[in-house]
Coordinates of C-alpha atoms in Angstrom, one line a residue:
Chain B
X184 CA 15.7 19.4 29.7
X185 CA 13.8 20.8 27.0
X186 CA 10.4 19.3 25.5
X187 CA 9.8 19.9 21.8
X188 CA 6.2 19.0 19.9
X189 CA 7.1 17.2 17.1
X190 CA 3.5 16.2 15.7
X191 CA 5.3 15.0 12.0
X192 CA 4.2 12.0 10.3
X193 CA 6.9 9.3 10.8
X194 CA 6.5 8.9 6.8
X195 CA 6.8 12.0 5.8
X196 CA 10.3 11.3 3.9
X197 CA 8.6 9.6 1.6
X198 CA 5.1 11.1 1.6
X199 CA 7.4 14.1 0.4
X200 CA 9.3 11.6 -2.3
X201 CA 6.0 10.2 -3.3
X202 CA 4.6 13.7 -4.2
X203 CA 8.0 14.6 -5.9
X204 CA 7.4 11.6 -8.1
X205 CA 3.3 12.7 -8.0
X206 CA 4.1 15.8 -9.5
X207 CA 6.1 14.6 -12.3
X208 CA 3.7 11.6 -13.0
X209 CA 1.0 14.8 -13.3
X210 CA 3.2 16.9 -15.8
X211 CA 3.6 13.7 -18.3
X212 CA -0.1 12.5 -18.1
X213 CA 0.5 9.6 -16.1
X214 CA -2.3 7.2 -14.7
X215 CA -0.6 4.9 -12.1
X216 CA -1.7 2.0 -10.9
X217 CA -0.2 0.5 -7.6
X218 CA -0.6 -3.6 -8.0
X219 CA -0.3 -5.9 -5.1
X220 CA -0.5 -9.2 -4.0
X221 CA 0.7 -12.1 -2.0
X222 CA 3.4 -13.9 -4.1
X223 CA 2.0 -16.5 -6.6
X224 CA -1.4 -14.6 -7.2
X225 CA -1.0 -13.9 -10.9
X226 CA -0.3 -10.3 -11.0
X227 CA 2.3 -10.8 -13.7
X228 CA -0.1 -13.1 -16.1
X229 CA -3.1 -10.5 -15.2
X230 CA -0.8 -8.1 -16.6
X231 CA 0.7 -9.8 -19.5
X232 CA -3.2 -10.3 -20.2
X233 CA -4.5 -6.6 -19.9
X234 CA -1.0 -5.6 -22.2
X235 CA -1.2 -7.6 -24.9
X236 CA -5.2 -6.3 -25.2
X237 CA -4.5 -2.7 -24.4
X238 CA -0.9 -2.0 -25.9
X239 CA -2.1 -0.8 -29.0
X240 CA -4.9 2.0 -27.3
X241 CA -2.8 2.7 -24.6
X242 CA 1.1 3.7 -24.1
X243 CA 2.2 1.5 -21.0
X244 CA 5.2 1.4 -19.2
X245 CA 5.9 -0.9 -15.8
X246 CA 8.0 -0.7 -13.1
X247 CA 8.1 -4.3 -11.8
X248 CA 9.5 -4.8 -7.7
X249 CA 10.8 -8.3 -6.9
X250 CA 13.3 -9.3 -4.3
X251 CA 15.6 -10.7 -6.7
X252 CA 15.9 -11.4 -10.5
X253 CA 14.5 -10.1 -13.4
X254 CA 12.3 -13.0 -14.3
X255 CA 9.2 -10.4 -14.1
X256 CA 10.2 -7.2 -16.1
X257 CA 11.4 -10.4 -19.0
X258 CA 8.0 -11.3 -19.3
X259 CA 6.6 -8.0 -19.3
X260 CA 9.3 -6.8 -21.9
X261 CA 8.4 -9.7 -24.4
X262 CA 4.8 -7.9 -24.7
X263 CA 6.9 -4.9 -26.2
X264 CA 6.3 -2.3 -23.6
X265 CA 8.6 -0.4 -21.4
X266 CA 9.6 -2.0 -18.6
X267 CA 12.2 -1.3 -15.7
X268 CA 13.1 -4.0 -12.8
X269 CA 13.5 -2.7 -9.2
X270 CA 15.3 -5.2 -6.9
X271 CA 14.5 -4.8 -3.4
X272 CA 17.5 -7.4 -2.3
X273 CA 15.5 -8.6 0.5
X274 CA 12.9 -5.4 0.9
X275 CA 9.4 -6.0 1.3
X276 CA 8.3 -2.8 -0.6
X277 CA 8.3 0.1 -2.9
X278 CA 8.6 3.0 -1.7
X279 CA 9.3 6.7 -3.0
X280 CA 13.0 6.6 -3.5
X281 CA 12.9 3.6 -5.7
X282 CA 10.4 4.2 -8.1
X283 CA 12.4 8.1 -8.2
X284 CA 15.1 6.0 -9.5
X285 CA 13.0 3.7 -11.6
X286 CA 11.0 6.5 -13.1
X287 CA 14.1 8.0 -14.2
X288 CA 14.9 4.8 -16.6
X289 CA 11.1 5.2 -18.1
X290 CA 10.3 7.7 -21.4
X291 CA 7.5 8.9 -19.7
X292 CA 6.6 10.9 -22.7
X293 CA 6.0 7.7 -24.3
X294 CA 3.5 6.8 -21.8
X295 CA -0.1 7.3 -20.5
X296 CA -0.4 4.1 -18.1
X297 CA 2.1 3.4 -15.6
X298 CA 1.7 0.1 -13.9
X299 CA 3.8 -0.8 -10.4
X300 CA 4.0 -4.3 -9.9
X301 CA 4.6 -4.2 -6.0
X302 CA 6.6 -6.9 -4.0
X303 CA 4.5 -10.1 -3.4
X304 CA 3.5 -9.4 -0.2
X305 CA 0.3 -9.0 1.6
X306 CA 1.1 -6.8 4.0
X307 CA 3.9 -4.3 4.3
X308 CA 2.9 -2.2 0.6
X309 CA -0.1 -1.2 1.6
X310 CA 1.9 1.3 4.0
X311 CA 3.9 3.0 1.5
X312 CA 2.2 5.8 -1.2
X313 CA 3.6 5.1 -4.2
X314 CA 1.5 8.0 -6.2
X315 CA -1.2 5.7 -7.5
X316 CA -4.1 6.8 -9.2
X317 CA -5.8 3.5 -8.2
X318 CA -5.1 0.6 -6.4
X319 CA -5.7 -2.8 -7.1
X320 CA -5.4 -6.4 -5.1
X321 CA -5.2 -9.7 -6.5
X322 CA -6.5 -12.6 -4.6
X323 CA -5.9 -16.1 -6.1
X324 CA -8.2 -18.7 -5.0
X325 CA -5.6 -21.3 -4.2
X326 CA -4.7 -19.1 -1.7
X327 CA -7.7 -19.6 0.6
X328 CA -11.0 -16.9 0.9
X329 CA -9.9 -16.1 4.4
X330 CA -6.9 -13.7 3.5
X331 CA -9.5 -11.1 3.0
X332 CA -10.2 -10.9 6.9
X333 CA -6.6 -12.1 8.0
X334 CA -4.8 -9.9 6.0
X335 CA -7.2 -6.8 5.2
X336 CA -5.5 -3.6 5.2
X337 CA -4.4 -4.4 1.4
X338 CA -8.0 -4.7 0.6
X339 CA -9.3 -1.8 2.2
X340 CA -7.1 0.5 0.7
X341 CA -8.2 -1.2 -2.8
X342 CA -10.7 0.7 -5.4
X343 CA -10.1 -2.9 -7.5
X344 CA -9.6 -6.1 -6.0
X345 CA -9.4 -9.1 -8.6
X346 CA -10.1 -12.7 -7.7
X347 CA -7.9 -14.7 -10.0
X348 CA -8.0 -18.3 -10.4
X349 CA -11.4 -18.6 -10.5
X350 CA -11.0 -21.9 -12.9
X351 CA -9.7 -23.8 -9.9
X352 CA -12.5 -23.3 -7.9
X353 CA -13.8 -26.5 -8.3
X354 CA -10.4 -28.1 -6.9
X355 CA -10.3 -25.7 -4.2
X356 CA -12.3 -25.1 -0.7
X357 CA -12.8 -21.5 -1.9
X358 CA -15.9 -19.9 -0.6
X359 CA -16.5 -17.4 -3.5
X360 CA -19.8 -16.2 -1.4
X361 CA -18.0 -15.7 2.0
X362 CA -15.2 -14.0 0.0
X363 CA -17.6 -11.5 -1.3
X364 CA -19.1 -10.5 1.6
X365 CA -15.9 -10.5 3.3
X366 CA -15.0 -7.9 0.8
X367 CA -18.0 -5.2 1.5
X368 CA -17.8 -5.4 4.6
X369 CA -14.3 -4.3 4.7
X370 CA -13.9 -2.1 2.0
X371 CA -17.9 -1.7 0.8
X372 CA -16.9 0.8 -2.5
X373 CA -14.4 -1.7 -4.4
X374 CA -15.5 -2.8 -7.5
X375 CA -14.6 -6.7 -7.5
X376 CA -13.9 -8.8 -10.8
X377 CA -13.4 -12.4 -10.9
X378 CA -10.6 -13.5 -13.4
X379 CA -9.0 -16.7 -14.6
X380 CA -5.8 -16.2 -17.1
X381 CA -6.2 -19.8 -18.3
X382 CA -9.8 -19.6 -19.3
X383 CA -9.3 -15.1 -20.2
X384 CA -12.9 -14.8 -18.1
X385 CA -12.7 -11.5 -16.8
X386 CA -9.7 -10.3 -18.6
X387 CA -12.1 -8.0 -21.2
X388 CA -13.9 -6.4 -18.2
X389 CA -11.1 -5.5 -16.0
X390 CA -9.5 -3.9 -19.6
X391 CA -13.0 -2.1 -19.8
X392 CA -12.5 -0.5 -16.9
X393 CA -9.1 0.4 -16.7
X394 CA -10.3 2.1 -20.3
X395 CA -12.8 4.2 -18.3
X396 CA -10.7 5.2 -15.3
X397 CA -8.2 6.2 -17.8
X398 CA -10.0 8.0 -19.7
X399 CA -11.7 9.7 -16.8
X400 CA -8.6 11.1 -14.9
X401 CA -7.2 12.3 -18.5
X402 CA -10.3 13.7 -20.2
X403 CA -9.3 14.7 -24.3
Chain S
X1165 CA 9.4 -6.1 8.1
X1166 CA 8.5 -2.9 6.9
X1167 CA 8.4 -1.5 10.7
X1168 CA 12.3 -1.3 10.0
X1169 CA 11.9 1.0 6.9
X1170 CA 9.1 3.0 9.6
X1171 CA 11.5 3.3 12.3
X1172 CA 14.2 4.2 10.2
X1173 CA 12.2 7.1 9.1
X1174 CA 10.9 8.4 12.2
X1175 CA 14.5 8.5 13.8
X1176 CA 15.7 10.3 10.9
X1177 CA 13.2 13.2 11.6
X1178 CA 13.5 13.0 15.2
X1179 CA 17.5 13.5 14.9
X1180 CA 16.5 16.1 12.3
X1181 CA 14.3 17.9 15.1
X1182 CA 16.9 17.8 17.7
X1183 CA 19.1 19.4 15.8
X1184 CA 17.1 22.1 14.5
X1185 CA 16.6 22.5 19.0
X1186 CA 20.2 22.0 19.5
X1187 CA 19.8 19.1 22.0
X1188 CA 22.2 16.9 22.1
X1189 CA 21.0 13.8 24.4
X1190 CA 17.2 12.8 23.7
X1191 CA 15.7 11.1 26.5
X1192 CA 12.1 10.7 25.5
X1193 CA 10.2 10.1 22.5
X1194 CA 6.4 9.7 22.0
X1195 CA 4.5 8.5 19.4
X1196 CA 0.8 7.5 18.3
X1197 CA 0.5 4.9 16.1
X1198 CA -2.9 4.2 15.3
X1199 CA -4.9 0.4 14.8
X1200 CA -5.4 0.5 11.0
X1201 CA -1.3 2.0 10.4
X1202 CA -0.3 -1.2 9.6
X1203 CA 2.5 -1.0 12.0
X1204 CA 2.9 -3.2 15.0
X1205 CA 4.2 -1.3 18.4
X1206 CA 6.3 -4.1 19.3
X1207 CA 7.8 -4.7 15.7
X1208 CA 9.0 -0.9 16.2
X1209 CA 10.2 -1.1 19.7
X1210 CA 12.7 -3.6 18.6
X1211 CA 13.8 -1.8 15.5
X1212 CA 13.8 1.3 17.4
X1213 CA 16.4 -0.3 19.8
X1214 CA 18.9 -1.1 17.4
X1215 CA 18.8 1.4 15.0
X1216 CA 19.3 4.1 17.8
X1217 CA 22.4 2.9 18.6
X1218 CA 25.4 5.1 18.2
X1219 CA 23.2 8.0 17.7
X1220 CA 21.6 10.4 20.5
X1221 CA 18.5 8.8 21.1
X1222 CA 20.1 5.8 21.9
X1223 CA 18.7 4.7 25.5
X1224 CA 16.3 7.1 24.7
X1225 CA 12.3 5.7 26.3
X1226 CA 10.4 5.4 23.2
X1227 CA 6.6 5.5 24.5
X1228 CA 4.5 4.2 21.5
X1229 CA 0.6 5.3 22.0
X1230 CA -1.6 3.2 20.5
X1231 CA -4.2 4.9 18.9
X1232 CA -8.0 3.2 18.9
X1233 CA -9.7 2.9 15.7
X1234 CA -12.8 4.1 15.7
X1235 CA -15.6 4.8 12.9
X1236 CA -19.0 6.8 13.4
X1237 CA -22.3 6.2 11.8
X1238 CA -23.9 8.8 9.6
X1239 CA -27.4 7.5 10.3
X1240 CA -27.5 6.3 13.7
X1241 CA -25.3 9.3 15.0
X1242 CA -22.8 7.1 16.9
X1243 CA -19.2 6.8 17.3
X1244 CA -18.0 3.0 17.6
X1245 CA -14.8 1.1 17.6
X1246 CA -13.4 -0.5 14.5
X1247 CA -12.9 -4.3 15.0
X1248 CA -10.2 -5.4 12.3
X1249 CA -10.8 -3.2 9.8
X1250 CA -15.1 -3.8 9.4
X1251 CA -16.5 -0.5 9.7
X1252 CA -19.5 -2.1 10.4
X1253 CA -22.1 0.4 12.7
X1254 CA -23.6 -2.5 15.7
X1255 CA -26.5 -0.4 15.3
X1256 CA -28.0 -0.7 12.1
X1257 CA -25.4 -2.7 10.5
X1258 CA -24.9 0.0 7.9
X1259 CA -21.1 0.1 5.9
X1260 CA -20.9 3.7 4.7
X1261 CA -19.6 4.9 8.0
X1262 CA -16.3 7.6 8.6
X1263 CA -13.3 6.3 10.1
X1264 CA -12.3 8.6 12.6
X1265 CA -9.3 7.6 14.4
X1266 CA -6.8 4.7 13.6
X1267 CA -5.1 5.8 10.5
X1268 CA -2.2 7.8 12.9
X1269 CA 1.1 7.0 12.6
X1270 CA 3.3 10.2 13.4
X1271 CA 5.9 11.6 16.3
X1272 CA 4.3 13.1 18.8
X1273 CA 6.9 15.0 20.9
X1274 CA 10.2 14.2 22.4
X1275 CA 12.2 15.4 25.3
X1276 CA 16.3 16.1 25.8
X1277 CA 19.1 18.3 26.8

């Protein structure tokens, strides 16, 4: 019987994917953000939103993750930006070896802002390093302003978390308050914006500072 | 379940490691896997026992550690346990506190012939 110390993170296949695709994403003057949510948040309007206002400042390409069909990366492609569809068949995540493969159907030289639209899910991407530059979580208020505390590993690993929806309020139970403090006290340094694609509130100040944080990790 | 897509990795460096110690039965593996991993113990014990099968660490006792999270407090100088994810300090009720443990989520050693 021999004993061996093994003392290797169980991720480390796709830590070492993830920095592969890191270091490519660095040579082409990528910013990547990783974008999560349950399903049914808004993450594709938000970003149907934040294109058609940004497209013409800022090259953007998006890799969109769904289960099945390419519903999504439509949507995304009728804004006139790159757009490649990653179909998980059942998979909960991204992870490294897919957006490898997805990367490799983007002209990243024709491209400053990458956006990954992760699987609707609030829990299992928030395990997997995609190379992200910034994260961001979209909450819709339909949902309920509990998730924050049921579900809050998503939104501790977030520099952004949106609340979307916020026109429905008045229809909903949503505690906008208790969602807010729920929110520093898990994850005290994100910068939280309250959005509602019907009404566009919010839409100008979340492309305000995705502006900044672009132009802050790729100085001219 | 994404513990699948965990498990799946871990046994693929584990089988990786015994070869590079030419064993050829593993009998025991141990791992810490820390509060705030996102990975539930139980969720990889099951995945652990069917996607072993047919390789050498099948039978194999898979001892999964967890690993208290635990934060400490810059002002009040105390190290306290993290309670689902609120690094809150129960002394001055501060935020901007260091996780210090919780975050693990890696093989630890293993045993075989």
């Amino acid at each position: 019987m021999s004993s061996v110390k093994v003392v290797t993170n169980i991720l480390k296949v796709n830590d070492e994917l993830t920095q592969e695709n890191k270091k490519l994403m660095n040579e082409k003057g990528l910013y990547v953000i990783n974008l999560m949510s349950s399903p049914g948040s808004g993450k594709t309007s938000i970003l149907e939103k934040v294109i058609a206002k940004l497209k013409d400042e800022v090259k953007i390409a998006v890799i969109e993750g769904d289960l099945y069909t390419t519903k999504d990366a439509e949507r995304i492609e009728a804004q006139g930006v790159q757009v490649v569809q990653i179909n998980t068949e059942g998979g909960c995540h991204l992870d490294g070896q897919m957006i490898r493969n997805a990367l490799s159907h983007l002209n990243l030289d024709e491209t400053n802002l990458l956006v990954i639209e992760n699987v609707g899910n609030l829990i299992c991407p928030a395990s997997f390093k995609l190379g992200e530059d910034l994260i961001i979580t979209v909450l819709s208020t339909t949902e309920g302003n509990d998730k924050p505390l049921k579900y809050p590993r998503m939104f501790e690993k977030s520099e952004f978390v949106i609340l979307n929806k916020v026109d429905l309020v008045p229809y909903t139970n949503f505690n906008k308050d208790e969602f807010h403090k729920d929110i520093r006290e898990i994850n005290p340094r994100a910068k939280v914006i309250e959005t509602s694609c019907v009404t566009g509130q919010g839409i100008d100040e979340l492309c305000s500072w995705l502006k900044e944080k672009i132009s802050i990790s790729n100085p001219v | 379940m994404h513990e699948a897509a965990i498990v799946e990795s871990a046994l693929e460096l584990i089988l990786a490691k015994a070869e590079e110690h030419q064993l050829t039965k593993i009998r025991r593996i141990t791992a810490k896997v820390g509060e705030l991993s996102g990975a539930l113990p139980d969720a990889m014990q099951f995945v652990f026992q069917n996607a072993s099968q047919g390789t050498i660490a099948e039978g194999s006792d898979f001892i999964i550690e967890q690993v208290e999270a635990t934060a400490s407090c810059g002002s009040c100088d105390i190290t306290f346990p993290i309670l689902y994810y609120h690094p809150v300090c129960p002394s001055c009720g501060g935020l901007d506190n260091q996780v210090l443990t919780g975050y693990e989520l890696y093989i630890d050693t293993m045993e075989g012939d």
